[in-house]
Amino acid sequence: MFQAVAKQLCVASTRSVSRRIFNNRHYCKKTQTKLRISEAISGAELGANVTVQGWVRSVRPQKANLFLNVNDGSSLQSLQVVASSELTDPLLTFGSAVEVTGILKKSPRHNQPFELEAEQIHVIGECNPVDFPFKIKERHGLEYIRQFPHLRCRTNVFSSLLRVRSEATSGIHSYFKQNGFVQIHTPVITSNDCEGAGELFQVEPSSADNEEGQNFFSVPAFLTVSGQLHLEVMSGAFSKVYTFGPTFRAENSQSRRHLAEFYMVEAEVSFTQSLEDLTKVMEDMFRSATEHVLAHCAEDVDLFHKHVTPGHRVSPEGHLF
């Protein structure tokens, strides 16, 4: 009796282990390699079966083949997708969101070293090209693009601007981190005016229950114009501090030289011996951030030199060319 029960338990245990092994193999199955467009156009995973996702920049159907340009915002350049005409879909239009799976190969064309030979094209999001405000073969002015804040980031100008800003932010933080600065998150809502640094936006609750003249914080509160005073306090405990955050100025001007909201870098250094100690930090920070942007966004910067601000390119020696 005991031997029979033990044998049954042994068989059940073996089946359970076998089932677990099978399940582990199922979950450990190799998944599809997913690449960003910037990785694909640099030749990452060349010859492998990969998947990219993005938005269609152009569609060129031909008798035997279908050509797409797909961009996901990670690069100014788009990835060319080559597919059989059998994969043509009426929903595959300019502006539509797609997922493409295929083999990443070297391109025979000189203007783009790599292309994706598509095996599957899945339209994730539709786009009516008639209603879409941006057209394939038209160059739209900035004033027209600004009318569509939810779509303007799809244009080359605004996507390049946002990539440059992202890398500039990363470069600034990297400089301060590498040089031993401690980042301080100074408050956005504050009761001080930072020694009259600028006109203030006053913060008041929008609730109807709020009595007129009664302050939410018991004292008047404003959107910050500077984090300087908070940094000065922190510099009494940390020899190097900085802040990088939103700043607000309520100056009644609509010119391009006045911003109601912007991000500002501020730093405080203790135990300085001369003004040169501070100017060196400023110069090194600008140099480091600029080098970082040029190393990671060279094509985006070139776009602005060619189409947005032509004639403003500056050589390393400080001369226009």
Coordinates of C-alpha atoms in Angstrom, one line a residue:
M1 CA 0.0 0.0 0.0
F2 CA 2.7 2.4 1.0
Q3 CA 4.8 1.6 -2.1
A4 CA 1.8 2.1 -4.4
V5 CA 1.1 5.6 -2.9
A6 CA 4.8 6.5 -3.2
K7 CA 4.8 5.4 -6.8
Q8 CA 1.8 7.6 -7.6
L9 CA 3.3 10.6 -5.9
C10 CA 6.5 10.1 -7.8
V11 CA 4.6 10.0 -11.2
A12 CA 2.6 13.1 -10.3
S13 CA 5.8 14.9 -9.3
T14 CA 7.5 14.0 -12.5
R15 CA 4.5 15.3 -14.5
S16 CA 4.5 18.5 -12.6
V17 CA 8.2 19.1 -13.2
S18 CA 7.7 18.2 -16.9
R19 CA 4.8 20.7 -17.1
R20 CA 6.9 23.4 -15.4
I21 CA 9.8 22.8 -17.8
F22 CA 7.4 23.1 -20.8
N23 CA 5.9 26.3 -19.4
N24 CA 9.4 27.8 -18.8
R25 CA 10.3 27.0 -22.4
H26 CA 7.1 28.7 -23.6
Y27 CA 7.8 31.9 -21.6
C28 CA 11.5 31.9 -22.5
K29 CA 10.7 32.0 -26.2
K30 CA 12.8 34.6 -27.9
T31 CA 10.8 37.8 -28.6
Q32 CA 11.0 40.0 -31.6
T33 CA 13.9 42.5 -31.6
K34 CA 12.3 46.0 -31.5
L35 CA 14.5 48.9 -32.7
R36 CA 14.1 52.7 -32.7
I37 CA 14.5 54.3 -36.1
S38 CA 17.8 55.9 -35.0
E39 CA 19.1 52.4 -34.2
A40 CA 17.9 51.0 -37.5
I41 CA 19.5 53.6 -39.7
S42 CA 22.8 53.2 -37.8
G43 CA 22.8 49.5 -38.8
A44 CA 22.0 47.9 -35.4
E45 CA 21.0 44.3 -35.8
L46 CA 21.9 44.2 -39.4
G47 CA 20.6 41.1 -41.1
A48 CA 18.2 40.3 -38.2
N49 CA 14.5 40.1 -38.2
V50 CA 13.4 43.3 -36.4
T51 CA 10.3 45.4 -35.7
V52 CA 10.0 49.2 -35.9
Q53 CA 7.1 51.4 -35.0
G54 CA 6.4 54.9 -36.1
W55 CA 4.5 57.3 -38.3
V56 CA 4.5 57.2 -42.1
R57 CA 6.2 60.2 -43.7
S58 CA 5.7 59.1 -47.3
V59 CA 4.1 56.3 -49.3
R60 CA 5.2 55.4 -52.9
P61 CA 3.2 52.4 -54.3
Q62 CA 4.6 50.9 -57.5
K63 CA 3.6 47.9 -59.6
A64 CA 5.8 45.3 -57.9
N65 CA 7.0 47.1 -54.7
L66 CA 5.8 49.5 -52.0
F67 CA 8.1 52.1 -50.5
L68 CA 7.5 53.8 -47.1
N69 CA 9.4 56.3 -45.1
V70 CA 8.8 55.7 -41.4
N71 CA 9.9 58.0 -38.5
D72 CA 9.4 57.6 -34.7
G73 CA 10.9 60.9 -33.6
S74 CA 14.3 59.4 -32.5
S75 CA 16.1 60.8 -35.5
L76 CA 15.7 63.5 -38.2
Q77 CA 16.2 60.8 -40.8
S78 CA 13.4 58.3 -41.6
L79 CA 13.9 54.6 -42.3
Q80 CA 13.0 53.4 -45.8
V81 CA 10.8 50.3 -45.8
V82 CA 10.6 48.2 -49.0
A83 CA 7.7 45.8 -49.2
S84 CA 5.9 43.7 -51.8
S85 CA 2.9 45.3 -53.4
E86 CA 0.8 42.6 -51.8
L87 CA 1.2 44.3 -48.5
T88 CA -0.5 47.5 -49.8
D89 CA -3.3 48.6 -47.5
P90 CA -5.8 51.5 -48.2
L91 CA -5.3 52.6 -44.6
L92 CA -1.5 52.9 -45.2
T93 CA -1.4 56.7 -45.7
F94 CA 0.7 59.7 -44.9
G95 CA 0.5 60.3 -41.1
S96 CA -0.7 56.8 -40.2
A97 CA 0.9 54.9 -37.3
V98 CA 2.4 51.5 -38.3
E99 CA 4.3 48.6 -37.0
V100 CA 6.7 47.0 -39.5
T101 CA 8.5 43.6 -39.2
G102 CA 11.2 42.5 -41.6
I103 CA 14.9 42.0 -42.3
L104 CA 17.2 45.0 -41.9
K105 CA 19.5 45.0 -44.9
K106 CA 22.1 47.3 -46.6
S107 CA 20.5 49.6 -49.1
P108 CA 21.8 49.8 -52.7
R109 CA 21.1 53.5 -52.6
H110 CA 23.9 55.9 -51.5
N111 CA 21.6 58.4 -49.7
Q112 CA 20.6 55.8 -47.1
P113 CA 22.9 52.9 -46.1
F114 CA 20.2 50.6 -44.6
E115 CA 16.6 49.7 -45.3
L116 CA 14.0 47.4 -43.9
E117 CA 12.7 44.6 -46.2
A118 CA 9.2 44.2 -44.8
E119 CA 7.4 40.9 -44.2
Q120 CA 4.5 42.3 -42.2
I121 CA 3.0 45.8 -42.0
H122 CA 0.3 46.5 -39.4
V123 CA -1.6 49.8 -39.4
I124 CA -2.0 50.7 -35.7
G125 CA -3.6 54.2 -36.2
E126 CA -5.4 55.6 -39.2
C127 CA -4.9 59.1 -40.6
N128 CA -7.1 60.8 -43.2
P129 CA -4.6 62.6 -45.5
V130 CA -7.3 65.0 -46.6
D131 CA -8.1 66.2 -43.1
F132 CA -4.5 66.1 -41.9
P133 CA -3.2 69.7 -41.8
F134 CA 0.3 68.9 -43.1
K135 CA 0.8 67.7 -46.6
I136 CA 3.6 65.6 -48.0
K137 CA 5.0 67.9 -50.7
E138 CA 4.3 71.3 -49.0
R139 CA 6.7 73.3 -46.9
H140 CA 4.6 75.0 -44.2
G141 CA 5.6 78.2 -42.4
L142 CA 6.1 78.3 -38.7
E143 CA 3.1 80.5 -38.1
Y144 CA 0.9 77.9 -39.8
I145 CA 2.5 75.0 -37.9
R146 CA 1.9 76.8 -34.6
Q147 CA -1.9 76.6 -35.1
F148 CA -1.7 72.8 -34.5
P149 CA 0.1 72.4 -31.1
H150 CA -1.0 68.7 -30.9
L151 CA 0.6 67.9 -34.3
R152 CA 3.5 70.3 -34.8
C153 CA 5.9 68.0 -33.1
R154 CA 5.6 65.7 -36.1
T155 CA 7.3 68.3 -38.4
N156 CA 11.0 68.4 -38.9
V157 CA 11.5 71.8 -37.4
F158 CA 9.8 71.2 -34.1
S159 CA 11.0 67.6 -33.7
S160 CA 14.6 68.8 -34.2
L161 CA 14.0 71.6 -31.7
L162 CA 12.7 69.2 -29.1
R163 CA 15.6 66.8 -29.6
V164 CA 18.2 69.6 -29.3
R165 CA 16.5 70.9 -26.2
S166 CA 16.4 67.4 -24.7
E167 CA 20.1 66.9 -25.3
A168 CA 21.0 70.4 -24.1
T169 CA 19.2 69.6 -20.8
S170 CA 21.0 66.3 -20.5
G171 CA 24.4 68.0 -21.2
I172 CA 23.8 70.7 -18.6
H173 CA 22.9 68.1 -15.9
S174 CA 25.9 66.0 -16.9
Y175 CA 28.3 68.9 -16.5
F176 CA 27.1 69.7 -13.0
K177 CA 27.0 66.0 -12.0
Q178 CA 30.6 65.5 -13.2
N179 CA 31.8 68.5 -11.4
G180 CA 30.4 67.7 -8.0
F181 CA 27.3 70.0 -7.9
V182 CA 24.3 68.9 -5.9
Q183 CA 20.9 69.6 -7.7
I184 CA 18.4 71.4 -5.6
H185 CA 14.7 71.4 -6.5
T186 CA 13.7 74.9 -5.6
P187 CA 9.9 75.6 -5.1
V188 CA 7.8 76.7 -8.0
I189 CA 5.3 78.4 -5.7
T190 CA 7.0 80.8 -3.3
S191 CA 6.3 83.8 -1.2
N192 CA 9.5 85.7 -2.1
D193 CA 10.1 87.9 -5.1
C194 CA 13.8 87.2 -5.2
E195 CA 14.9 90.8 -4.6
G196 CA 12.6 92.2 -7.3
A197 CA 14.0 90.0 -10.1
G198 CA 10.9 90.4 -12.2
E199 CA 7.1 91.0 -12.4
L200 CA 5.2 88.2 -10.5
F201 CA 2.3 85.9 -11.3
Q202 CA 0.3 85.6 -8.1
V203 CA -1.2 82.2 -7.3
E204 CA -4.7 82.1 -6.0
P205 CA -7.2 79.2 -5.6
S206 CA -10.0 79.1 -8.2
S207 CA -12.5 77.6 -5.7
A208 CA -15.7 79.7 -5.3
D209 CA -15.5 79.1 -1.5
N210 CA -12.3 81.1 -1.3
E211 CA -13.0 84.5 0.4
E212 CA -11.8 87.6 -1.4
G213 CA -8.5 88.8 0.1
Q214 CA -7.8 85.6 2.0
N215 CA -4.5 84.0 1.0
F216 CA -4.3 80.2 0.6
F217 CA -0.9 80.0 2.3
S218 CA -1.7 82.8 4.8
V219 CA 0.7 85.0 2.9
P220 CA 0.7 86.1 -0.8
A221 CA 2.2 83.3 -3.1
F222 CA 3.7 83.7 -6.5
L223 CA 5.2 81.6 -9.3
T224 CA 8.9 81.7 -8.9
V225 CA 11.1 84.2 -10.8
S226 CA 14.3 82.7 -9.5
G227 CA 15.6 80.0 -7.2
Q228 CA 18.6 82.1 -6.2
L229 CA 17.5 82.8 -2.5
H230 CA 16.9 79.1 -1.9
L231 CA 20.3 78.2 -3.4
E232 CA 22.1 80.8 -1.2
V233 CA 20.6 79.0 1.8
M234 CA 21.7 75.6 0.5
S235 CA 25.2 76.9 -0.2
G236 CA 25.7 77.2 3.5
A237 CA 25.7 73.4 3.7
F238 CA 26.8 72.3 0.2
S239 CA 29.9 73.9 -1.5
K240 CA 28.4 73.5 -5.0
V241 CA 24.7 73.6 -5.8
Y242 CA 22.5 74.3 -8.8
T243 CA 18.9 74.3 -9.9
F244 CA 17.4 73.9 -13.3
G245 CA 13.7 74.4 -13.5
P246 CA 10.7 76.5 -14.7
T247 CA 10.8 80.3 -14.2
F248 CA 7.9 82.8 -14.7
R249 CA 7.9 86.5 -15.5
A250 CA 4.7 88.5 -15.8
E251 CA 6.2 91.3 -17.9
N252 CA 3.5 92.7 -20.1
S253 CA 5.2 92.3 -23.5
Q254 CA 4.4 90.1 -26.5
S255 CA 7.8 90.5 -28.2
R256 CA 10.0 87.5 -29.0
R257 CA 12.5 88.7 -26.5
H258 CA 10.2 88.3 -23.5
L259 CA 9.0 84.9 -22.3
A260 CA 6.3 84.4 -19.7
E261 CA 7.7 80.9 -18.9
F262 CA 11.2 79.4 -19.5
Y263 CA 13.7 77.1 -17.9
M264 CA 16.7 78.7 -16.1
V265 CA 20.0 77.4 -14.8
E266 CA 21.3 78.9 -11.6
A267 CA 24.3 77.8 -9.5
E268 CA 26.0 78.8 -6.3
V269 CA 29.6 78.1 -5.4
S270 CA 31.0 78.5 -1.8
F271 CA 34.5 79.5 -0.9
T272 CA 35.2 81.4 -4.1
Q273 CA 38.4 83.5 -4.3
S274 CA 37.6 85.7 -7.3
L275 CA 35.1 86.4 -10.0
E276 CA 37.0 84.2 -12.3
D277 CA 36.0 81.2 -10.2
L278 CA 32.4 81.8 -11.3
T279 CA 33.0 82.8 -14.9
K280 CA 35.0 79.6 -15.4
V281 CA 32.0 77.6 -14.3
M282 CA 29.8 79.4 -16.7
E283 CA 32.2 79.1 -19.6
D284 CA 32.8 75.4 -19.0
M285 CA 29.1 74.7 -18.6
F286 CA 28.3 76.4 -22.0
R287 CA 31.2 74.6 -23.7
S288 CA 30.3 71.2 -22.3
A289 CA 26.6 71.5 -23.1
T290 CA 27.3 72.8 -26.7
E291 CA 29.7 70.0 -27.4
H292 CA 27.1 67.5 -26.1
V293 CA 24.4 68.9 -28.4
L294 CA 26.7 68.9 -31.5
A295 CA 27.8 65.3 -30.7
H296 CA 24.2 64.0 -30.5
C297 CA 22.2 66.4 -32.7
A298 CA 24.4 67.4 -35.5
E299 CA 21.8 66.9 -38.2
D300 CA 19.1 68.8 -36.2
V301 CA 21.5 71.7 -35.8
D302 CA 22.3 71.7 -39.5
L303 CA 18.6 71.8 -40.3
F304 CA 18.2 75.1 -38.4
H305 CA 21.3 76.5 -40.1
K306 CA 20.0 75.7 -43.5
H307 CA 16.2 76.5 -43.2
V308 CA 15.4 78.4 -40.0
T309 CA 18.4 80.8 -39.4
P310 CA 20.6 80.7 -42.5
G311 CA 23.8 82.7 -42.2
H312 CA 24.1 82.3 -38.4
R313 CA 26.4 79.3 -38.3
V314 CA 29.5 80.1 -36.2
S315 CA 32.9 78.3 -36.7
P316 CA 34.9 77.1 -33.7
E317 CA 37.0 80.2 -34.1
G318 CA 34.0 82.4 -33.5
H319 CA 33.5 83.6 -37.1
L320 CA 30.4 83.4 -39.2
F321 CA 30.5 81.2 -42.2

